[in-house]
XYZ file of N, CA and C in Angstrom:
573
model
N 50.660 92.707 -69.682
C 50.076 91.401 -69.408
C 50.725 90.834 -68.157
N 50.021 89.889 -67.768
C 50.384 89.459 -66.327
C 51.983 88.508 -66.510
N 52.076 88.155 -67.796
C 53.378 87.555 -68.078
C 54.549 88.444 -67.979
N 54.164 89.521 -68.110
C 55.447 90.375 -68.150
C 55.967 91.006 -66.812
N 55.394 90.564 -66.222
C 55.244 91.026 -64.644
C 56.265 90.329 -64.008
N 56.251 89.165 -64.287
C 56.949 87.776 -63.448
C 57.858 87.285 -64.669
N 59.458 87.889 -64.046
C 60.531 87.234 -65.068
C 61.476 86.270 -64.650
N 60.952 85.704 -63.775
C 61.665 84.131 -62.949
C 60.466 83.593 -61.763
N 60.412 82.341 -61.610
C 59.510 81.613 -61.344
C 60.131 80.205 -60.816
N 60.455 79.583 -59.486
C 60.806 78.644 -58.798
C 60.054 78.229 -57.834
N 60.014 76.949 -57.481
C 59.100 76.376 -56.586
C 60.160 74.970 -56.706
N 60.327 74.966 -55.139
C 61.267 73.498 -54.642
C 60.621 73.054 -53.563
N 60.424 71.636 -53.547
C 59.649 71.477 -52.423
C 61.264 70.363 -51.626
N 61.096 69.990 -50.292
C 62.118 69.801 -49.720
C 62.244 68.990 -48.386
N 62.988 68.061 -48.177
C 62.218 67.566 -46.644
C 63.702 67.871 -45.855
N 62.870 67.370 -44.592
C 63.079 68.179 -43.484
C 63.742 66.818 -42.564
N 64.965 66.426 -41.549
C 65.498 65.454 -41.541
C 66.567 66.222 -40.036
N 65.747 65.972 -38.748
C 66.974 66.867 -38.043
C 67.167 65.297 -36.657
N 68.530 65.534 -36.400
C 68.612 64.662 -34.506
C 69.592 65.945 -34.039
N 69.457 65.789 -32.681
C 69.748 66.624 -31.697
C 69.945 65.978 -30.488
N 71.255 66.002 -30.396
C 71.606 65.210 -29.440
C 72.082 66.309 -27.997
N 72.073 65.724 -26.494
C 72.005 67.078 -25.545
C 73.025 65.934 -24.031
N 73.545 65.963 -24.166
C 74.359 65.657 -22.531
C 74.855 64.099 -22.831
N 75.252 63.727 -23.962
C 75.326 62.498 -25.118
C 74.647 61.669 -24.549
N 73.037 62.275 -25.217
C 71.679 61.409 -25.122
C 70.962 62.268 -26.095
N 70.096 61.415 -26.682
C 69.143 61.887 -28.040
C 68.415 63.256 -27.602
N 68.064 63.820 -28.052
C 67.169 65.241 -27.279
C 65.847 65.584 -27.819
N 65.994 65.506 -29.112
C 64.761 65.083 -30.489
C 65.222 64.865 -31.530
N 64.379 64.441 -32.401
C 64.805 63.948 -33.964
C 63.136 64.890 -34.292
N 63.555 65.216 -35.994
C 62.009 65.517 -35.853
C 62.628 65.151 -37.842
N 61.157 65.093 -38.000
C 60.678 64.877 -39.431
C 60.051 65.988 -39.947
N 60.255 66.367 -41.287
C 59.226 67.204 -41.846
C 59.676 67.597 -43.107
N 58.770 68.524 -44.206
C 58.633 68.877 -45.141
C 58.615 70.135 -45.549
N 59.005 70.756 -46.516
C 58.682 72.058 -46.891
C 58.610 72.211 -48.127
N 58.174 73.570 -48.859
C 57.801 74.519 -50.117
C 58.552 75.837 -50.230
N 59.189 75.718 -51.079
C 60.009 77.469 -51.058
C 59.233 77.897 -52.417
N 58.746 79.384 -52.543
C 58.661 79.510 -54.147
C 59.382 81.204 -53.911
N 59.725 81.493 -55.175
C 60.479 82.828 -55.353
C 60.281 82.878 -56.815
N 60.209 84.388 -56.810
C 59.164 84.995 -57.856
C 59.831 85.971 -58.174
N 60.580 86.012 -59.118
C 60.983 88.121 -59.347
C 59.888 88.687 -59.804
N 59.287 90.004 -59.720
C 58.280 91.095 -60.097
C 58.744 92.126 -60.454
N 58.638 92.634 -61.724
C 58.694 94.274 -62.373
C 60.144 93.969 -62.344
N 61.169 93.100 -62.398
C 62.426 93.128 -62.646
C 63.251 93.761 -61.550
N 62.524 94.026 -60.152
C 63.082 94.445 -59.047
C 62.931 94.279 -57.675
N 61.838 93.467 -57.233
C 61.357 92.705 -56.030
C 61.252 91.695 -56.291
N 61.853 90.994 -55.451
C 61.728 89.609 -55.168
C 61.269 88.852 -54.256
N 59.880 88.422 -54.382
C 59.269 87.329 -53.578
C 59.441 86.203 -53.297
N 59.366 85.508 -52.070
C 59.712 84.095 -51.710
C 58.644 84.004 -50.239
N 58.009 83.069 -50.744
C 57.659 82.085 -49.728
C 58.108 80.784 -49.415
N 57.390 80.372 -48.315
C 58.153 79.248 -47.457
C 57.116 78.565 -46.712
N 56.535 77.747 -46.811
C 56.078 76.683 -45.560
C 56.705 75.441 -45.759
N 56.691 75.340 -43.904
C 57.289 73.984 -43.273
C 56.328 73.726 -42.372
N 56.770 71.934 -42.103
C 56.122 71.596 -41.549
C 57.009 70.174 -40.776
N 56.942 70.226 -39.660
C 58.215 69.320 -38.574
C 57.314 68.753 -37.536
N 57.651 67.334 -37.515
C 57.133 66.427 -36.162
C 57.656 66.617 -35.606
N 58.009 66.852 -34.427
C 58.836 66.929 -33.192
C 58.650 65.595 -32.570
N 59.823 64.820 -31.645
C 59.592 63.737 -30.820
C 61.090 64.288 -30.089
N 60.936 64.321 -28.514
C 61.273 64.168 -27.716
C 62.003 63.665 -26.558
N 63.257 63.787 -26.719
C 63.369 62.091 -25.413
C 63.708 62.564 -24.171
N 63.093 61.680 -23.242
C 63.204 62.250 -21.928
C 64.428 61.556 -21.288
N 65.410 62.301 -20.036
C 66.477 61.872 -20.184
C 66.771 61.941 -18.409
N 67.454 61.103 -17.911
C 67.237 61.055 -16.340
C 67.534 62.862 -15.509
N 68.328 63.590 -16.359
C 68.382 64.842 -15.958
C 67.331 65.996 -16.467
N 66.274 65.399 -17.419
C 65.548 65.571 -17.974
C 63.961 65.160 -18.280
N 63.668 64.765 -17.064
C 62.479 63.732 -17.408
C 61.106 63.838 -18.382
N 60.884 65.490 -18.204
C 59.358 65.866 -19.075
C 60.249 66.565 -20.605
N 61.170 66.066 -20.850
C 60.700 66.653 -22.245
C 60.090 65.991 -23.319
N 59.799 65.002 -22.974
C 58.755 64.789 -24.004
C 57.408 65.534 -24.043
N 57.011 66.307 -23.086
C 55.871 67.134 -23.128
C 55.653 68.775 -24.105
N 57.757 68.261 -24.772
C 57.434 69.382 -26.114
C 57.262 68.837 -27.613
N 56.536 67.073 -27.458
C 56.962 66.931 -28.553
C 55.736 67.396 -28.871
N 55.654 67.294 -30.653
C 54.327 68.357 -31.003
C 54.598 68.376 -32.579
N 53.917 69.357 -33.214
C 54.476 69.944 -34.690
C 54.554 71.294 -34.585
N 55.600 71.960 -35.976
C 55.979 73.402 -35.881
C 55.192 73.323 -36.975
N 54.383 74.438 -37.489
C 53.884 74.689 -39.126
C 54.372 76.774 -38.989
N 55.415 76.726 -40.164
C 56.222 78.252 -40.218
C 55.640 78.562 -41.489
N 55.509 79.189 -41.810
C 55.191 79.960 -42.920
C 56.027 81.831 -42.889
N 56.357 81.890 -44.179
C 57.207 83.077 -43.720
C 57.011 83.867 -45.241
N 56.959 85.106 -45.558
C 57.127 85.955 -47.004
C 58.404 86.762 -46.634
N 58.702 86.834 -47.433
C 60.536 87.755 -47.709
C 60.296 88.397 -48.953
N 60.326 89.776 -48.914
C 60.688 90.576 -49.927
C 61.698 91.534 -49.758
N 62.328 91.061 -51.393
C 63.269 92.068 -51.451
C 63.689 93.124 -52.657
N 63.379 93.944 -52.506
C 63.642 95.247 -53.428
C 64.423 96.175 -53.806
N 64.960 96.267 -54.968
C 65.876 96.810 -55.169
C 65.857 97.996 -55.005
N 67.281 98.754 -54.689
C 67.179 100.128 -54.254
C 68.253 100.771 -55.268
N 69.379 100.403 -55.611
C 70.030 100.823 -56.271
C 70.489 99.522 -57.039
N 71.759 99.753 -58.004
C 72.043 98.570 -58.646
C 73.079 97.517 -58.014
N 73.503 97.912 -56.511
C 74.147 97.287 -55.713
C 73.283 97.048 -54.432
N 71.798 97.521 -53.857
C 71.512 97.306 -52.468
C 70.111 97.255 -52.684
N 69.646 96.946 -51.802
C 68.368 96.705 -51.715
C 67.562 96.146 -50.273
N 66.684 97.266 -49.873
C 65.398 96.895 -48.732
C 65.030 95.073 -48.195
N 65.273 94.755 -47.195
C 64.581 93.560 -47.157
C 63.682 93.711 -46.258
N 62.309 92.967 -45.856
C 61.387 92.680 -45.461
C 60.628 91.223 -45.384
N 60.589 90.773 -44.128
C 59.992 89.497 -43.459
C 59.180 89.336 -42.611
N 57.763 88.339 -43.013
C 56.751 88.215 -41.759
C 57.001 86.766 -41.947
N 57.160 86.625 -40.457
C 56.560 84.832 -40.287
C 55.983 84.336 -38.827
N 55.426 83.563 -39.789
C 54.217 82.853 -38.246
C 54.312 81.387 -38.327
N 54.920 81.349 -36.650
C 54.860 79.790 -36.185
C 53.995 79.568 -35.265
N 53.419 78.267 -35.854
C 52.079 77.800 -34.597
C 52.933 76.621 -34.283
N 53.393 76.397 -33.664
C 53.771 75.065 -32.443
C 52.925 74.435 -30.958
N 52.644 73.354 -31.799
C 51.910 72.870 -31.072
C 52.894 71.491 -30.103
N 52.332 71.505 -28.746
C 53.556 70.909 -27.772
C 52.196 69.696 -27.313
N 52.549 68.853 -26.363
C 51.606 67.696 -25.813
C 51.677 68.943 -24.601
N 52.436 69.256 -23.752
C 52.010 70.131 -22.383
C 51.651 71.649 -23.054
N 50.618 71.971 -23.118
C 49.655 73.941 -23.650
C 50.563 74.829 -23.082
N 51.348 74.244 -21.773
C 52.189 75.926 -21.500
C 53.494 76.378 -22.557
N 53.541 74.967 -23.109
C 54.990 75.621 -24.468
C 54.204 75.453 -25.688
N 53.030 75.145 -25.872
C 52.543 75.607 -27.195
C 52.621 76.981 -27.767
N 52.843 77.731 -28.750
C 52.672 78.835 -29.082
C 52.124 79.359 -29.947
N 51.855 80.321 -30.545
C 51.693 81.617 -31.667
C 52.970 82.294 -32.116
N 54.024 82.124 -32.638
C 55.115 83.139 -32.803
C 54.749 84.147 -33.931
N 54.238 85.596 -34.163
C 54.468 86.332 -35.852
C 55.681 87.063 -35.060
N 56.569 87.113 -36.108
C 57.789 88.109 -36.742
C 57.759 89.218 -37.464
N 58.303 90.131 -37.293
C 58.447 91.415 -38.305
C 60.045 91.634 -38.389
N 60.607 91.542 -40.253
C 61.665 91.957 -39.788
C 62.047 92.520 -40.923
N 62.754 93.969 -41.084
C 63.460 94.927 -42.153
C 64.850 95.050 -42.001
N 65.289 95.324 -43.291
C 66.579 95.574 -43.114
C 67.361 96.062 -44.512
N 68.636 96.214 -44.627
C 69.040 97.098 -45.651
C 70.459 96.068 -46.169
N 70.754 95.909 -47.407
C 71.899 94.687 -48.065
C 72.522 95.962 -48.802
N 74.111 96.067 -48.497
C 74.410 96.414 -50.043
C 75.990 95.935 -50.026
N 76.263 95.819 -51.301
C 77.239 94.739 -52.262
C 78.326 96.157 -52.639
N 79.445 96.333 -52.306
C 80.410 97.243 -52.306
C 81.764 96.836 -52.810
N 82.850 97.138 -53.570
C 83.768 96.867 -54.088
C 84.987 96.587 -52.447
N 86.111 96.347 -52.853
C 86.958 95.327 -51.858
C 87.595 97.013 -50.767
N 87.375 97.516 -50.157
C 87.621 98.638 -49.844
C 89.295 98.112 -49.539
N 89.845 97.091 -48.629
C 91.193 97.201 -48.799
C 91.982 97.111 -50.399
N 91.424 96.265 -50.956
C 91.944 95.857 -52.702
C 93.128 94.858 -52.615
N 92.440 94.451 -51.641
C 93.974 92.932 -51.199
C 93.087 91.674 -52.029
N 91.984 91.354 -51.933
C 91.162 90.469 -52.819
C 90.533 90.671 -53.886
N 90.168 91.577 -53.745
C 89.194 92.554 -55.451
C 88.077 91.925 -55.609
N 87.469 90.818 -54.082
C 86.172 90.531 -54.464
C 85.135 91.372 -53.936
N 83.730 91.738 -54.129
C 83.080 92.341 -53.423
C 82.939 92.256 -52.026
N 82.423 93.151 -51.227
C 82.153 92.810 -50.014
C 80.485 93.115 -49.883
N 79.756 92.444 -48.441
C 78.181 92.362 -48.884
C 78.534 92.370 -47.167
N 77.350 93.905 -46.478
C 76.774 94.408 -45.578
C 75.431 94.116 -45.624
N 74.487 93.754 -44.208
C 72.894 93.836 -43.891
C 72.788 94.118 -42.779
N 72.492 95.391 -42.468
C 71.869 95.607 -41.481
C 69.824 95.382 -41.210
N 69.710 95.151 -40.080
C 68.507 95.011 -40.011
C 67.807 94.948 -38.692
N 66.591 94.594 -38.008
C 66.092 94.624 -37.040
C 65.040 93.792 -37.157
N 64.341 93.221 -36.083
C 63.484 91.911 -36.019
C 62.429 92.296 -34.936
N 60.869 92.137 -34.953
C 60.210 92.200 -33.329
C 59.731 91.047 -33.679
N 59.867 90.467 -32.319
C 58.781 89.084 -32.418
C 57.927 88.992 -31.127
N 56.485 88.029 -31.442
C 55.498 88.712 -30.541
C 55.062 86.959 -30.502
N 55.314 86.310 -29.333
C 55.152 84.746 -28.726
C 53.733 84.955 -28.322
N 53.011 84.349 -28.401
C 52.043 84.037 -27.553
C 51.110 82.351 -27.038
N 51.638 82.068 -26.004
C 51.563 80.718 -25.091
C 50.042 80.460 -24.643
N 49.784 79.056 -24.966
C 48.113 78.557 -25.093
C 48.088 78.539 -23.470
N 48.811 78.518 -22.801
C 48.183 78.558 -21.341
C 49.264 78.922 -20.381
N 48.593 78.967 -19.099
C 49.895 79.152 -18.376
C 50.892 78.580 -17.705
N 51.888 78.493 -17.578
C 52.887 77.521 -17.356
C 52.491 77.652 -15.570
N 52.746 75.756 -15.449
C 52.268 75.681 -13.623
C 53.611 75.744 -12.853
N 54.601 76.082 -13.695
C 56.047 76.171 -12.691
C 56.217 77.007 -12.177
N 55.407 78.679 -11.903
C 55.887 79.427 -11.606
C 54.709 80.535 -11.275
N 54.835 80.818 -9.800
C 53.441 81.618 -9.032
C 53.718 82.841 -9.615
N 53.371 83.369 -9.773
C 52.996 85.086 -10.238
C 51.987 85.803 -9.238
N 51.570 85.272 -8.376
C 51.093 85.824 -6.960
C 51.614 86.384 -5.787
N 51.507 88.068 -5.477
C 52.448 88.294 -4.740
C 52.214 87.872 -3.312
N 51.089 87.008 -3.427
C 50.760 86.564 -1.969
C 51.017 84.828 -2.216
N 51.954 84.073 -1.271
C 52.382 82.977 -1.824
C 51.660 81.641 -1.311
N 50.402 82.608 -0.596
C 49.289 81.875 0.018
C 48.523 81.021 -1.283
N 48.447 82.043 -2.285
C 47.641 81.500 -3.080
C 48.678 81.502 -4.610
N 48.154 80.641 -5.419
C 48.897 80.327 -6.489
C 48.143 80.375 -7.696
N 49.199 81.191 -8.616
C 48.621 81.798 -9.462
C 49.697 81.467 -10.513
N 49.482 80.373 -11.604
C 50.552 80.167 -12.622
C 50.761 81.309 -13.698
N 51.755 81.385 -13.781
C 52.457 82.656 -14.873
C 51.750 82.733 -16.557
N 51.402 83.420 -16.696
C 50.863 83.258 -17.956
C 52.221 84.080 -19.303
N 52.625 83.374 -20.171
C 53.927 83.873 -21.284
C 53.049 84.341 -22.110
N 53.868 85.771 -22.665
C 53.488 86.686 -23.985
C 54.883 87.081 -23.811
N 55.814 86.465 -24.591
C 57.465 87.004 -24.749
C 56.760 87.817 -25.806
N 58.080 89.024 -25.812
C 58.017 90.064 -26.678
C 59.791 90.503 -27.035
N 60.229 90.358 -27.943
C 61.354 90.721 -27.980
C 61.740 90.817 -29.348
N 63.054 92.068 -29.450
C 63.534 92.993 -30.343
C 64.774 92.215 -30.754
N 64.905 92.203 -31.777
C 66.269 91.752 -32.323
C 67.069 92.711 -33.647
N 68.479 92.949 -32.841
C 68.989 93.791 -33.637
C 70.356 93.549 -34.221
N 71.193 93.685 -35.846
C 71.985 93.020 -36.285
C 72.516 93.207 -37.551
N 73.936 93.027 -37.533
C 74.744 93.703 -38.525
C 75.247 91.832 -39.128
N 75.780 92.338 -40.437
C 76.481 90.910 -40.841
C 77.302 91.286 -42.024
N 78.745 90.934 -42.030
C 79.665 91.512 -43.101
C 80.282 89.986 -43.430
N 80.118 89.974 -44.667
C 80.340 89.171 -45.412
C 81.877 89.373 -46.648
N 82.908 88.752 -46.122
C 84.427 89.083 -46.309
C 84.928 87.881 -47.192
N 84.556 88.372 -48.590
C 84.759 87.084 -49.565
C 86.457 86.712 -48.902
N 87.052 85.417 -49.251
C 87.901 84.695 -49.568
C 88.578 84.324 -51.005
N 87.226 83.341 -51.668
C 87.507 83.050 -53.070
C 86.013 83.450 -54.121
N 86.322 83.287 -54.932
C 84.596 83.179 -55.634
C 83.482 82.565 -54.795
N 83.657 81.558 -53.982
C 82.629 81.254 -53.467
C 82.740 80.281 -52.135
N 83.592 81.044 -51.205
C 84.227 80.998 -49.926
C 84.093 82.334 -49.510
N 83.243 82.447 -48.050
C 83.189 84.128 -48.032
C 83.185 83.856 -46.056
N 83.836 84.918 -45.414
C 84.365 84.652 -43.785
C 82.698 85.419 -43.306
N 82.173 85.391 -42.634
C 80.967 86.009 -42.582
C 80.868 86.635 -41.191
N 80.674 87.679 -40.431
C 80.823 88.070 -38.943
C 79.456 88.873 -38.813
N 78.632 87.841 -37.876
C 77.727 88.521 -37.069
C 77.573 89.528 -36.048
């Protein structure tokens, strides 16, 4: 039965509350909301979703004059699964897509993510603490894509005529993280 499928079940919803301050002057504040839910399945993957959702506001600053032309909203949405592999490690896997929307189209975007990677939970290999230690390796591609083209910058190899740059960032992200308990629940963490 479909009950036996799903043996934990959470849903938190959560707001969102950031300032950012940049050259001690405001930079943005933004507002917003979110939904987490996480789901165990078959007693060995674990699902979690996520949408958010953030106002952006802007302040423009005499060394700074157009940034208010990023204020806008982010809407992220993201799935994370994770599956067990043994009784200490387990596969992870992440897609997420941000639409950010800006007042100026050349920093609006499309962001999707792809990202895998591998966790596992190992006894204290020195035996000076005797708490576990917790490894993830993993890797990330992310694929930007910009509603128009930005007018700061000719992309014409003739400088007669002007031709604004059009953005499709593309970039790889790659990354280890060891996690070096302290106490029960104090842990030194190195990226």
């Amino acid at each position: 039965t479909p009950d036996d499928r799903v043996s934990r079940l959470s849903v938190k919803p959560y707001a969102i509350l950031t300032e950012v301050g940049l050259g001690e002057a405001q930079y943005f504040k933004s507002l917003g909301t979110g939904l987490e839910s996480t789901a165990s399945v078959w007693d060995d993957l674990a699902i979690r979703t996520i949408f958010e959702f953030r106002q952006k506001d802007f302040s423009n600053a005499r060394d700074r004059p157009l940034s208010s032309g990023l204020d806008g909203n982010d809407k992220l949405v993201t799935l994370q699964l994770r599956q067990r592999v043994t009784a200490n490690s387990e596969l992870l896997g992440q897609f997420d897509f941000l639409d950010q929307d800006t007042r100026f189209p050349w920093y609006a975007n499309r962001t999707y993510g792809l990202t895998g990677g591998y966790h596992i939970i190992y006894d204290d290999p020195t035996g000076w603490i005797g708490l576990p230690w917790e490894t993830t390796v993993g890797a990330s591609r992310l694929w930007s894509l910009y509603q128009s083209p930005d007018p700061c910058c000719n992309t014409s190899a003739n400088p007669a005529i002007f031709v604004p740059a059009s953005r499709h960032d593309r970039r790889w992200r790659f990354g280890i993280a060891q996690a070096v308990p302290v106490t029960d629940n104090v842990a030194l963490v190195v990226q």
